[in-house]
mmCIF file of C-alpha atoms in Angstrom:
data_model
loop_
_atom_site.group_PDB
_atom_site.id
_atom_site.type_symbol
_atom_site.label_atom_id
_atom_site.label_comp_id
_atom_site.label_asym_id
_atom_site.label_seq_id
_atom_site.Cartn_x
_atom_site.Cartn_y
_atom_site.Cartn_z
ATOM 1 C CA UNK A 1 0.000 0.000 0.000
ATOM 2 C CA UNK A 2 2.833 2.423 0.928
ATOM 3 C CA UNK A 3 4.616 1.406 -2.270
ATOM 4 C CA UNK A 4 1.562 2.487 -4.299
ATOM 5 C CA UNK A 5 1.503 5.871 -2.545
ATOM 6 C CA UNK A 6 5.222 6.396 -3.176
ATOM 7 C CA UNK A 7 4.735 5.456 -6.828
ATOM 8 C CA UNK A 8 1.880 7.950 -7.162
ATOM 9 C CA UNK A 9 3.990 10.753 -5.672
ATOM 10 C CA UNK A 10 6.866 9.836 -7.997
ATOM 11 C CA UNK A 11 4.579 9.963 -11.044
ATOM 12 C CA UNK A 12 3.244 13.350 -9.854
ATOM 13 C CA UNK A 13 6.737 14.771 -9.436
ATOM 14 C CA UNK A 14 7.812 13.375 -12.798
ATOM 15 C CA UNK A 15 4.745 14.819 -14.507
ATOM 16 C CA UNK A 16 5.393 18.250 -12.959
ATOM 17 C CA UNK A 17 9.076 18.132 -13.933
ATOM 18 C CA UNK A 18 8.128 17.189 -17.483
ATOM 19 C CA UNK A 19 5.716 20.137 -17.626
ATOM 20 C CA UNK A 20 8.353 22.561 -16.309
ATOM 21 C CA UNK A 21 9.921 23.031 -19.688
ATOM 22 C CA UNK A 22 10.366 21.020 -22.890
ATOM 23 C CA UNK A 23 13.402 21.597 -25.038
ATOM 24 C CA UNK A 24 12.784 21.429 -28.735
ATOM 25 C CA UNK A 25 15.274 21.349 -31.558
ATOM 26 C CA UNK A 26 14.252 23.704 -34.330
ATOM 27 C CA UNK A 27 16.619 24.496 -37.231
ATOM 28 C CA UNK A 28 19.568 23.187 -35.199
ATOM 29 C CA UNK A 29 18.827 25.454 -32.223
ATOM 30 C CA UNK A 30 17.440 24.591 -28.803
ATOM 31 C CA UNK A 31 14.406 26.648 -27.830
ATOM 32 C CA UNK A 32 12.619 26.609 -24.493
ATOM 33 C CA UNK A 33 8.871 26.067 -24.723
ATOM 34 C CA UNK A 34 7.071 27.946 -21.988
ATOM 35 C CA UNK A 35 4.320 26.035 -20.291
ATOM 36 C CA UNK A 36 2.090 26.798 -17.333
ATOM 37 C CA UNK A 37 3.207 24.902 -14.234
ATOM 38 C CA UNK A 38 0.435 23.643 -11.960
ATOM 39 C CA UNK A 39 1.931 22.885 -8.550
ATOM 40 C CA UNK A 40 -1.174 23.249 -6.372
ATOM 41 C CA UNK A 41 -4.962 23.364 -6.409
ATOM 42 C CA UNK A 42 -7.305 25.833 -4.719
ATOM 43 C CA UNK A 43 -10.195 24.134 -2.912
ATOM 44 C CA UNK A 44 -13.162 26.481 -3.214
ATOM 45 C CA UNK A 45 -15.466 24.740 -0.743
ATOM 46 C CA UNK A 46 -17.416 27.427 1.094
ATOM 47 C CA UNK A 47 -15.055 30.315 0.323
ATOM 48 C CA UNK A 48 -16.800 33.636 0.751
ATOM 49 C CA UNK A 49 -19.064 32.334 3.527
ATOM 50 C CA UNK A 50 -16.988 32.621 6.749
ATOM 51 C CA UNK A 51 -19.980 32.106 9.063
ATOM 52 C CA UNK A 52 -20.979 28.945 7.229
ATOM 53 C CA UNK A 53 -17.377 27.738 7.365
ATOM 54 C CA UNK A 54 -17.318 28.135 11.147
ATOM 55 C CA UNK A 55 -20.684 26.368 11.476
ATOM 56 C CA UNK A 56 -19.581 23.485 9.245
ATOM 57 C CA UNK A 57 -16.251 23.259 11.105
ATOM 58 C CA UNK A 58 -18.072 22.618 14.400
ATOM 59 C CA UNK A 59 -20.589 20.204 12.839
ATOM 60 C CA UNK A 60 -18.035 18.180 10.865
ATOM 61 C CA UNK A 61 -15.613 18.025 13.800
ATOM 62 C CA UNK A 62 -18.400 16.672 16.042
ATOM 63 C CA UNK A 63 -19.412 14.145 13.357
ATOM 64 C CA UNK A 64 -15.792 13.061 12.879
ATOM 65 C CA UNK A 65 -15.425 12.390 16.609
ATOM 66 C CA UNK A 66 -18.639 10.302 16.515
ATOM 67 C CA UNK A 67 -17.297 8.413 13.456
ATOM 68 C CA UNK A 68 -14.034 7.567 15.239
ATOM 69 C CA UNK A 69 -15.729 6.570 18.505
ATOM 70 C CA UNK A 70 -18.638 4.659 16.936
ATOM 71 C CA UNK A 71 -16.676 2.713 14.345
ATOM 72 C CA UNK A 72 -13.749 2.212 16.732
ATOM 73 C CA UNK A 73 -16.135 0.701 19.297
ATOM 74 C CA UNK A 74 -17.588 -1.697 16.716
ATOM 75 C CA UNK A 75 -14.084 -2.829 15.721
ATOM 76 C CA UNK A 76 -13.106 -3.409 19.359
ATOM 77 C CA UNK A 77 -16.195 -5.401 20.332
ATOM 78 C CA UNK A 78 -15.977 -7.532 17.162
ATOM 79 C CA UNK A 79 -12.407 -8.429 18.189
ATOM 80 C CA UNK A 80 -12.808 -8.765 21.976
ATOM 81 C CA UNK A 81 -16.164 -10.617 22.112
ATOM 82 C CA UNK A 82 -15.729 -14.228 20.940
ATOM 83 C CA UNK A 83 -19.494 -14.475 20.256
ATOM 84 C CA UNK A 84 -19.030 -11.982 17.413
ATOM 85 C CA UNK A 85 -16.290 -13.951 15.645
ATOM 86 C CA UNK A 86 -18.589 -14.661 12.700
ATOM 87 C CA UNK A 87 -18.470 -13.696 8.990
ATOM 88 C CA UNK A 88 -21.100 -10.975 9.465
ATOM 89 C CA UNK A 89 -19.129 -9.157 12.181
ATOM 90 C CA UNK A 90 -15.839 -9.715 10.372
ATOM 91 C CA UNK A 91 -17.321 -7.836 7.406
ATOM 92 C CA UNK A 92 -18.774 -5.234 9.780
ATOM 93 C CA UNK A 93 -15.343 -4.696 11.360
ATOM 94 C CA UNK A 94 -13.885 -4.175 7.880
ATOM 95 C CA UNK A 95 -16.688 -1.721 7.057
ATOM 96 C CA UNK A 96 -16.027 0.252 10.242
ATOM 97 C CA UNK A 97 -12.275 0.392 9.571
ATOM 98 C CA UNK A 98 -13.053 1.438 6.005
ATOM 99 C CA UNK A 99 -15.280 4.296 7.207
ATOM 100 C CA UNK A 100 -12.527 5.544 9.530
ATOM 101 C CA UNK A 101 -9.976 5.456 6.685
ATOM 102 C CA UNK A 102 -12.354 7.047 4.175
ATOM 103 C CA UNK A 103 -13.240 10.022 6.378
ATOM 104 C CA UNK A 104 -9.637 10.490 7.547
ATOM 105 C CA UNK A 105 -8.518 10.993 3.927
ATOM 106 C CA UNK A 106 -10.557 14.189 3.602
ATOM 107 C CA UNK A 107 -12.070 15.484 6.859
ATOM 108 C CA UNK A 108 -8.866 16.667 8.644
ATOM 109 C CA UNK A 109 -7.727 18.672 5.586
ATOM 110 C CA UNK A 110 -11.257 20.063 5.146
ATOM 111 C CA UNK A 111 -11.337 21.212 8.780
ATOM 112 C CA UNK A 112 -7.965 22.921 8.362
ATOM 113 C CA UNK A 113 -9.148 24.685 5.190
ATOM 114 C CA UNK A 114 -12.219 26.036 7.027
ATOM 115 C CA UNK A 115 -9.953 27.881 9.469
ATOM 116 C CA UNK A 116 -7.215 28.798 7.021
ATOM 117 C CA UNK A 117 -7.143 31.704 4.596
ATOM 118 C CA UNK A 118 -4.925 29.722 2.234
ATOM 119 C CA UNK A 119 -7.167 26.923 0.976
ATOM 120 C CA UNK A 120 -4.672 25.131 -1.241
ATOM 121 C CA UNK A 121 -3.379 21.585 -1.614
ATOM 122 C CA UNK A 122 -0.260 20.476 -3.463
ATOM 123 C CA UNK A 123 -0.460 18.505 -6.701
ATOM 124 C CA UNK A 124 1.052 15.430 -5.006
ATOM 125 C CA UNK A 125 -1.209 15.814 -1.966
ATOM 126 C CA UNK A 126 -4.249 16.078 -4.224
ATOM 127 C CA UNK A 127 -3.226 12.905 -6.078
ATOM 128 C CA UNK A 128 -2.835 10.970 -2.809
ATOM 129 C CA UNK A 129 -6.217 12.261 -1.589
ATOM 130 C CA UNK A 130 -7.872 11.222 -4.874
ATOM 131 C CA UNK A 131 -6.292 7.779 -4.666
ATOM 132 C CA UNK A 132 -7.290 7.122 -1.048
ATOM 133 C CA UNK A 133 -10.815 8.511 -1.434
ATOM 134 C CA UNK A 134 -11.578 6.486 -4.571
ATOM 135 C CA UNK A 135 -9.945 3.349 -3.136
ATOM 136 C CA UNK A 136 -12.039 3.497 0.046
ATOM 137 C CA UNK A 137 -15.250 4.290 -1.866
ATOM 138 C CA UNK A 138 -14.782 1.422 -4.339
ATOM 139 C CA UNK A 139 -13.867 -1.005 -1.577
ATOM 140 C CA UNK A 140 -17.022 -0.115 0.355
ATOM 141 C CA UNK A 141 -19.216 -0.756 -2.695
ATOM 142 C CA UNK A 142 -17.707 -4.217 -3.233
ATOM 143 C CA UNK A 143 -17.746 -5.008 0.504
ATOM 144 C CA UNK A 144 -21.453 -4.165 0.796
ATOM 145 C CA UNK A 145 -22.082 -6.630 -2.056
ATOM 146 C CA UNK A 146 -20.150 -9.326 -0.159
ATOM 147 C CA UNK A 147 -22.163 -8.587 2.981
ATOM 148 C CA UNK A 148 -25.412 -8.953 1.022
ATOM 149 C CA UNK A 149 -24.281 -12.386 -0.199
ATOM 150 C CA UNK A 150 -23.453 -13.341 3.392
ATOM 151 C CA UNK A 151 -26.988 -12.381 4.525
ATOM 152 C CA UNK A 152 -28.486 -14.309 1.577
ATOM 153 C CA UNK A 153 -26.681 -17.519 2.559
ATOM 154 C CA UNK A 154 -27.546 -17.032 6.258
ATOM 155 C CA UNK A 155 -31.293 -16.717 5.584
ATOM 156 C CA UNK A 156 -31.853 -18.814 2.466
ATOM 157 C CA UNK A 157 -29.391 -21.651 3.226
ATOM 158 C CA UNK A 158 -28.910 -21.628 7.028
ATOM 159 C CA UNK A 159 -27.844 -25.301 7.225
ATOM 160 C CA UNK A 160 -25.103 -24.803 4.626
ATOM 161 C CA UNK A 161 -24.020 -21.414 6.044
ATOM 162 C CA UNK A 162 -21.067 -22.706 8.158
ATOM 163 C CA UNK A 163 -19.731 -24.587 5.124
ATOM 164 C CA UNK A 164 -20.205 -21.875 2.500
ATOM 165 C CA UNK A 165 -19.129 -18.938 4.689
ATOM 166 C CA UNK A 166 -16.140 -20.579 6.351
ATOM 167 C CA UNK A 167 -13.001 -18.647 7.261
ATOM 168 C CA UNK A 168 -11.434 -19.808 4.000
ATOM 169 C CA UNK A 169 -14.270 -18.014 2.174
ATOM 170 C CA UNK A 170 -15.037 -14.769 3.986
ATOM 171 C CA UNK A 171 -11.420 -13.685 4.596
ATOM 172 C CA UNK A 172 -10.522 -13.815 0.859
ATOM 173 C CA UNK A 173 -13.840 -12.080 0.063
ATOM 174 C CA UNK A 174 -12.940 -9.151 2.327
ATOM 175 C CA UNK A 175 -9.330 -9.073 1.125
ATOM 176 C CA UNK A 176 -10.534 -9.145 -2.489
ATOM 177 C CA UNK A 177 -12.717 -6.092 -1.820
ATOM 178 C CA UNK A 178 -9.678 -4.126 -0.610
ATOM 179 C CA UNK A 179 -7.507 -5.271 -3.530
ATOM 180 C CA UNK A 180 -10.173 -4.325 -6.102
ATOM 181 C CA UNK A 181 -10.588 -0.883 -4.529
ATOM 182 C CA UNK A 182 -6.856 -0.166 -4.391
ATOM 183 C CA UNK A 183 -6.094 -1.392 -7.928
ATOM 184 C CA UNK A 184 -9.062 0.432 -9.477
ATOM 185 C CA UNK A 185 -8.136 3.665 -7.713
ATOM 186 C CA UNK A 186 -4.448 3.395 -8.629
ATOM 187 C CA UNK A 187 -5.246 2.948 -12.327
ATOM 188 C CA UNK A 188 -7.731 5.827 -12.492
ATOM 189 C CA UNK A 189 -5.595 8.207 -10.430
ATOM 190 C CA UNK A 190 -2.475 7.598 -12.545
ATOM 191 C CA UNK A 191 -4.433 8.365 -15.726
ATOM 192 C CA UNK A 192 -5.820 11.592 -14.214
ATOM 193 C CA UNK A 193 -2.536 12.988 -12.885
ATOM 194 C CA UNK A 194 -0.892 12.477 -16.282
ATOM 195 C CA UNK A 195 -3.379 14.870 -17.870
ATOM 196 C CA UNK A 196 -2.062 18.376 -18.715
ATOM 197 C CA UNK A 197 -3.482 21.109 -16.479
ATOM 198 C CA UNK A 198 -3.584 24.763 -17.502
ATOM 199 C CA UNK A 199 -4.113 27.957 -15.533
ATOM 200 C CA UNK A 200 -7.454 26.955 -14.010
ATOM 201 C CA UNK A 201 -6.616 25.312 -10.665
ATOM 202 C CA UNK A 202 -9.839 26.006 -8.730
ATOM 203 C CA UNK A 203 -11.585 22.833 -7.525
ATOM 204 C CA UNK A 204 -15.189 23.659 -6.684
ATOM 205 C CA UNK A 205 -15.305 21.092 -3.912
ATOM 206 C CA UNK A 206 -14.255 20.462 -0.310
ATOM 207 C CA UNK A 207 -11.563 17.964 -1.310
ATOM 208 C CA UNK A 208 -9.771 16.545 -4.360
ATOM 209 C CA UNK A 209 -12.689 14.578 -5.787
ATOM 210 C CA UNK A 210 -11.529 12.793 -8.940
ATOM 211 C CA UNK A 211 -14.340 14.064 -11.215
ATOM 212 C CA UNK A 212 -13.794 17.668 -10.125
ATOM 213 C CA UNK A 213 -10.037 17.419 -10.781
ATOM 214 C CA UNK A 214 -10.476 15.666 -14.121
ATOM 215 C CA UNK A 215 -12.661 18.495 -15.448
ATOM 216 C CA UNK A 216 -9.809 20.993 -14.928
ATOM 217 C CA UNK A 217 -7.613 19.294 -17.518
ATOM 218 C CA UNK A 218 -6.980 21.218 -20.738
ATOM 219 C CA UNK A 219 -7.110 18.081 -22.884
ATOM 220 C CA UNK A 220 -9.545 15.495 -24.152
ATOM 221 C CA UNK A 221 -10.739 13.440 -21.168
ATOM 222 C CA UNK A 222 -13.016 11.067 -23.093
ATOM 223 C CA UNK A 223 -10.562 8.209 -22.458
ATOM 224 C CA UNK A 224 -10.620 8.865 -18.717
ATOM 225 C CA UNK A 225 -14.416 9.087 -18.766
ATOM 226 C CA UNK A 226 -14.618 5.728 -20.560
ATOM 227 C CA UNK A 227 -12.312 4.094 -17.978
ATOM 228 C CA UNK A 228 -14.430 5.584 -15.202
ATOM 229 C CA UNK A 229 -17.627 4.329 -16.851
ATOM 230 C CA UNK A 230 -16.223 0.786 -17.072
ATOM 231 C CA UNK A 231 -15.019 0.936 -13.456
ATOM 232 C CA UNK A 232 -18.385 2.303 -12.286
ATOM 233 C CA UNK A 233 -20.211 -0.520 -14.057
ATOM 234 C CA UNK A 234 -17.909 -3.211 -12.663
ATOM 235 C CA UNK A 235 -17.353 -2.021 -9.116
ATOM 236 C CA UNK A 236 -20.456 0.025 -8.249
ATOM 237 C CA UNK A 237 -23.357 -1.190 -10.377
ATOM 238 C CA UNK A 238 -22.370 -4.903 -10.321
ATOM 239 C CA UNK A 239 -22.286 -5.041 -6.480
ATOM 240 C CA UNK A 240 -25.572 -3.124 -6.490
ATOM 241 C CA UNK A 241 -27.062 -5.758 -8.822
ATOM 242 C CA UNK A 242 -25.775 -8.503 -6.495
ATOM 243 C CA UNK A 243 -27.392 -6.709 -3.542
ATOM 244 C CA UNK A 244 -30.733 -6.373 -5.370
ATOM 245 C CA UNK A 245 -30.758 -10.052 -6.385
ATOM 246 C CA UNK A 246 -29.717 -11.164 -2.872
ATOM 247 C CA UNK A 247 -32.426 -9.145 -1.143
ATOM 248 C CA UNK A 248 -35.067 -10.185 -3.669
ATOM 249 C CA UNK A 249 -34.325 -13.814 -2.792
ATOM 250 C CA UNK A 250 -34.122 -12.967 0.934
ATOM 251 C CA UNK A 251 -37.512 -11.214 0.950
ATOM 252 C CA UNK A 252 -39.056 -14.085 -1.033
ATOM 253 C CA UNK A 253 -37.653 -16.568 1.480
ATOM 254 C CA UNK A 254 -38.850 -14.495 4.475
ATOM 255 C CA UNK A 255 -42.399 -14.244 3.091
ATOM 256 C CA UNK A 256 -42.551 -18.054 2.948
ATOM 257 C CA UNK A 257 -42.033 -18.270 6.732
ATOM 258 C CA UNK A 258 -45.425 -18.912 8.322
ATOM 259 C CA UNK A 259 -44.933 -17.490 11.828
ATOM 260 C CA UNK A 260 -44.756 -13.712 12.263
ATOM 261 C CA UNK A 261 -42.072 -14.172 14.928
ATOM 262 C CA UNK A 262 -39.911 -16.139 12.484
ATOM 263 C CA UNK A 263 -40.348 -13.498 9.782
ATOM 264 C CA UNK A 264 -39.462 -10.735 12.245
ATOM 265 C CA UNK A 265 -36.347 -12.570 13.441
ATOM 266 C CA UNK A 266 -35.186 -13.297 9.880
ATOM 267 C CA UNK A 267 -35.711 -9.721 8.755
ATOM 268 C CA UNK A 268 -33.905 -8.304 11.821
ATOM 269 C CA UNK A 269 -30.711 -10.103 10.783
ATOM 270 C CA UNK A 270 -30.468 -8.109 7.548
ATOM 271 C CA UNK A 271 -32.427 -4.896 8.208
ATOM 272 C CA UNK A 272 -29.359 -2.983 9.438
ATOM 273 C CA UNK A 273 -27.329 -3.879 6.354
ATOM 274 C CA UNK A 274 -30.245 -3.029 4.064
ATOM 275 C CA UNK A 275 -30.601 0.400 5.728
ATOM 276 C CA UNK A 276 -26.875 1.115 5.245
ATOM 277 C CA UNK A 277 -27.064 0.035 1.589
ATOM 278 C CA UNK A 278 -30.045 2.315 0.888
ATOM 279 C CA UNK A 279 -28.315 5.345 2.441
ATOM 280 C CA UNK A 280 -24.949 4.633 0.775
ATOM 281 C CA UNK A 281 -26.154 3.845 -2.732
ATOM 282 C CA UNK A 282 -28.996 6.352 -2.569
ATOM 283 C CA UNK A 283 -26.587 9.261 -2.106
ATOM 284 C CA UNK A 284 -24.195 7.934 -4.796
ATOM 285 C CA UNK A 285 -26.934 7.480 -7.399
ATOM 286 C CA UNK A 286 -28.483 10.879 -6.642
ATOM 287 C CA UNK A 287 -25.126 12.667 -6.729
ATOM 288 C CA UNK A 288 -23.622 11.121 -9.864
ATOM 289 C CA UNK A 289 -26.615 10.141 -11.977
ATOM 290 C CA UNK A 290 -28.976 13.092 -11.618
ATOM 291 C CA UNK A 291 -29.258 15.172 -14.826
ATOM 292 C CA UNK A 292 -27.278 18.417 -14.956
ATOM 293 C CA UNK A 293 -28.217 21.546 -16.875
ATOM 294 C CA UNK A 294 -26.073 22.758 -19.747
ATOM 295 C CA UNK A 295 -25.192 25.896 -17.782
ATOM 296 C CA UNK A 296 -23.871 23.819 -14.897
ATOM 297 C CA UNK A 297 -21.842 21.642 -17.236
ATOM 298 C CA UNK A 298 -20.349 24.579 -19.103
ATOM 299 C CA UNK A 299 -19.484 26.645 -16.033
ATOM 300 C CA UNK A 300 -18.347 23.576 -14.070
ATOM 301 C CA UNK A 301 -20.230 24.804 -11.036
ATOM 302 C CA UNK A 302 -21.300 22.763 -8.098
ATOM 303 C CA UNK A 303 -24.403 24.184 -6.454
ATOM 304 C CA UNK A 304 -25.156 24.191 -2.725
ATOM 305 C CA UNK A 305 -27.398 21.109 -2.979
ATOM 306 C CA UNK A 306 -24.625 19.053 -4.583
ATOM 307 C CA UNK A 307 -22.156 20.129 -1.914
ATOM 308 C CA UNK A 308 -24.544 19.182 0.884
ATOM 309 C CA UNK A 309 -25.206 15.792 -0.730
ATOM 310 C CA UNK A 310 -21.456 15.282 -1.076
ATOM 311 C CA UNK A 311 -21.083 16.131 2.610
ATOM 312 C CA UNK A 312 -23.890 13.699 3.471
ATOM 313 C CA UNK A 313 -22.202 10.945 1.468
ATOM 314 C CA UNK A 314 -18.741 11.641 2.895
ATOM 315 C CA UNK A 315 -19.512 12.296 6.566
ATOM 316 C CA UNK A 316 -23.030 11.390 7.668
ATOM 317 C CA UNK A 317 -23.099 7.890 6.110
ATOM 318 C CA UNK A 318 -19.950 6.673 7.991
ATOM 319 C CA UNK A 319 -21.378 8.267 11.155
ATOM 320 C CA UNK A 320 -24.735 6.499 10.751
ATOM 321 C CA UNK A 321 -23.313 3.010 10.077
ATOM 322 C CA UNK A 322 -22.294 2.155 13.689
ATOM 323 C CA UNK A 323 -25.477 3.767 15.039
ATOM 324 C CA UNK A 324 -27.661 1.706 12.696
ATOM 325 C CA UNK A 325 -25.843 -1.551 13.472
ATOM 326 C CA UNK A 326 -25.812 -0.959 17.237
ATOM 327 C CA UNK A 327 -29.420 0.247 17.590
ATOM 328 C CA UNK A 328 -30.907 -2.476 15.367
ATOM 329 C CA UNK A 329 -28.705 -5.357 16.505
ATOM 330 C CA UNK A 330 -29.206 -7.221 19.798
ATOM 331 C CA UNK A 331 -25.833 -8.991 19.540
ATOM 332 C CA UNK A 332 -23.952 -5.671 19.421
ATOM 333 C CA UNK A 333 -25.957 -4.267 22.360
ATOM 334 C CA UNK A 334 -25.291 -7.379 24.442
ATOM 335 C CA UNK A 335 -21.577 -7.324 23.533
ATOM 336 C CA UNK A 336 -21.256 -3.684 24.638
ATOM 337 C CA UNK A 337 -23.069 -4.395 27.933
ATOM 338 C CA UNK A 338 -20.895 -7.471 28.541
ATOM 339 C CA UNK A 339 -17.647 -5.592 27.934
ATOM 340 C CA UNK A 340 -18.772 -2.683 30.136
ATOM 341 C CA UNK A 341 -19.741 -5.058 32.960
ATOM 342 C CA UNK A 342 -16.405 -6.855 32.655
ATOM 343 C CA UNK A 343 -14.526 -3.542 32.772
ATOM 344 C CA UNK A 344 -16.476 -2.358 35.835
ATOM 345 C CA UNK A 345 -15.917 -5.723 37.558
ATOM 346 C CA UNK A 346 -12.173 -5.608 36.843
ATOM 347 C CA UNK A 347 -11.931 -2.048 38.184
ATOM 348 C CA UNK A 348 -13.771 -3.000 41.377
ATOM 349 C CA UNK A 349 -11.563 -6.078 41.784
ATOM 350 C CA UNK A 350 -8.407 -3.965 41.404
ATOM 351 C CA UNK A 351 -9.589 -1.487 44.078
ATOM 352 C CA UNK A 352 -10.304 -4.344 46.504
#
């Protein structure tokens, strides 16, 4: 992983050095071709609205603390409580770690920019932020698909569940999600940072979002758009299709259960995951697939609604995940109570 980051920074530095000046041989003489050097980007965010920046600083900081505490708690209880050493909670631990990583790639720098007059980020820093953000986002899409398959097997084939979802199955599934996310992000980021950038260095966003950066290039980006379309189809829409098929079969199977108590118990095992999926994919589909006016496309403007949706997708969703799983899951509640009781008992024993 560190090797990929170092490679990205090297490619950035090489690309900037190459753009610094190109010597050409014309009629036996060396002439220096002047080119615009882009060494940093300006993150527009909420520039011009200092009161809003202060308000969002407080809100996002509070949300970030909740994200760290909530997801960190889920990771700890899934490790410390032996009753939660199951495929479902292994995936949930990965999802929580993923949410911490995803928000950490952008939130700290966004908070700094809210309080700073100089809202810039270096070319290399922007590339690393693009890589990490896209890698975490892609990984989460694939991981949610794996979690849907896990719930399908648990409800539709409960007797075969221990065999199908053994440790030899769910560990490679989670690892594969991370590998797919990292490789996809590395490929797309390398293609973007090799694009030539002209004088326009204003990113109308809170962070280096890959689409916003790509639109600043003064070259044909149809190739990059095609690669992104293929990646979106493979790593966002395909997991979504798997989720839809899995939950169609799950709902069909639940409706066949005669007792209302059995139906309620079966649905409770997957309701938390389904809620997370709806929030996660709902914001993605609304943000990237809603039609844009010609004026917005030509001026490359991001209106207030888009920025708020982007904020919702980047901050509120990771904050809601541990709350949804803890409030709608009896196993998590019992694990938290058990660990708290054990801690209190140990403290009392030490004092005695």
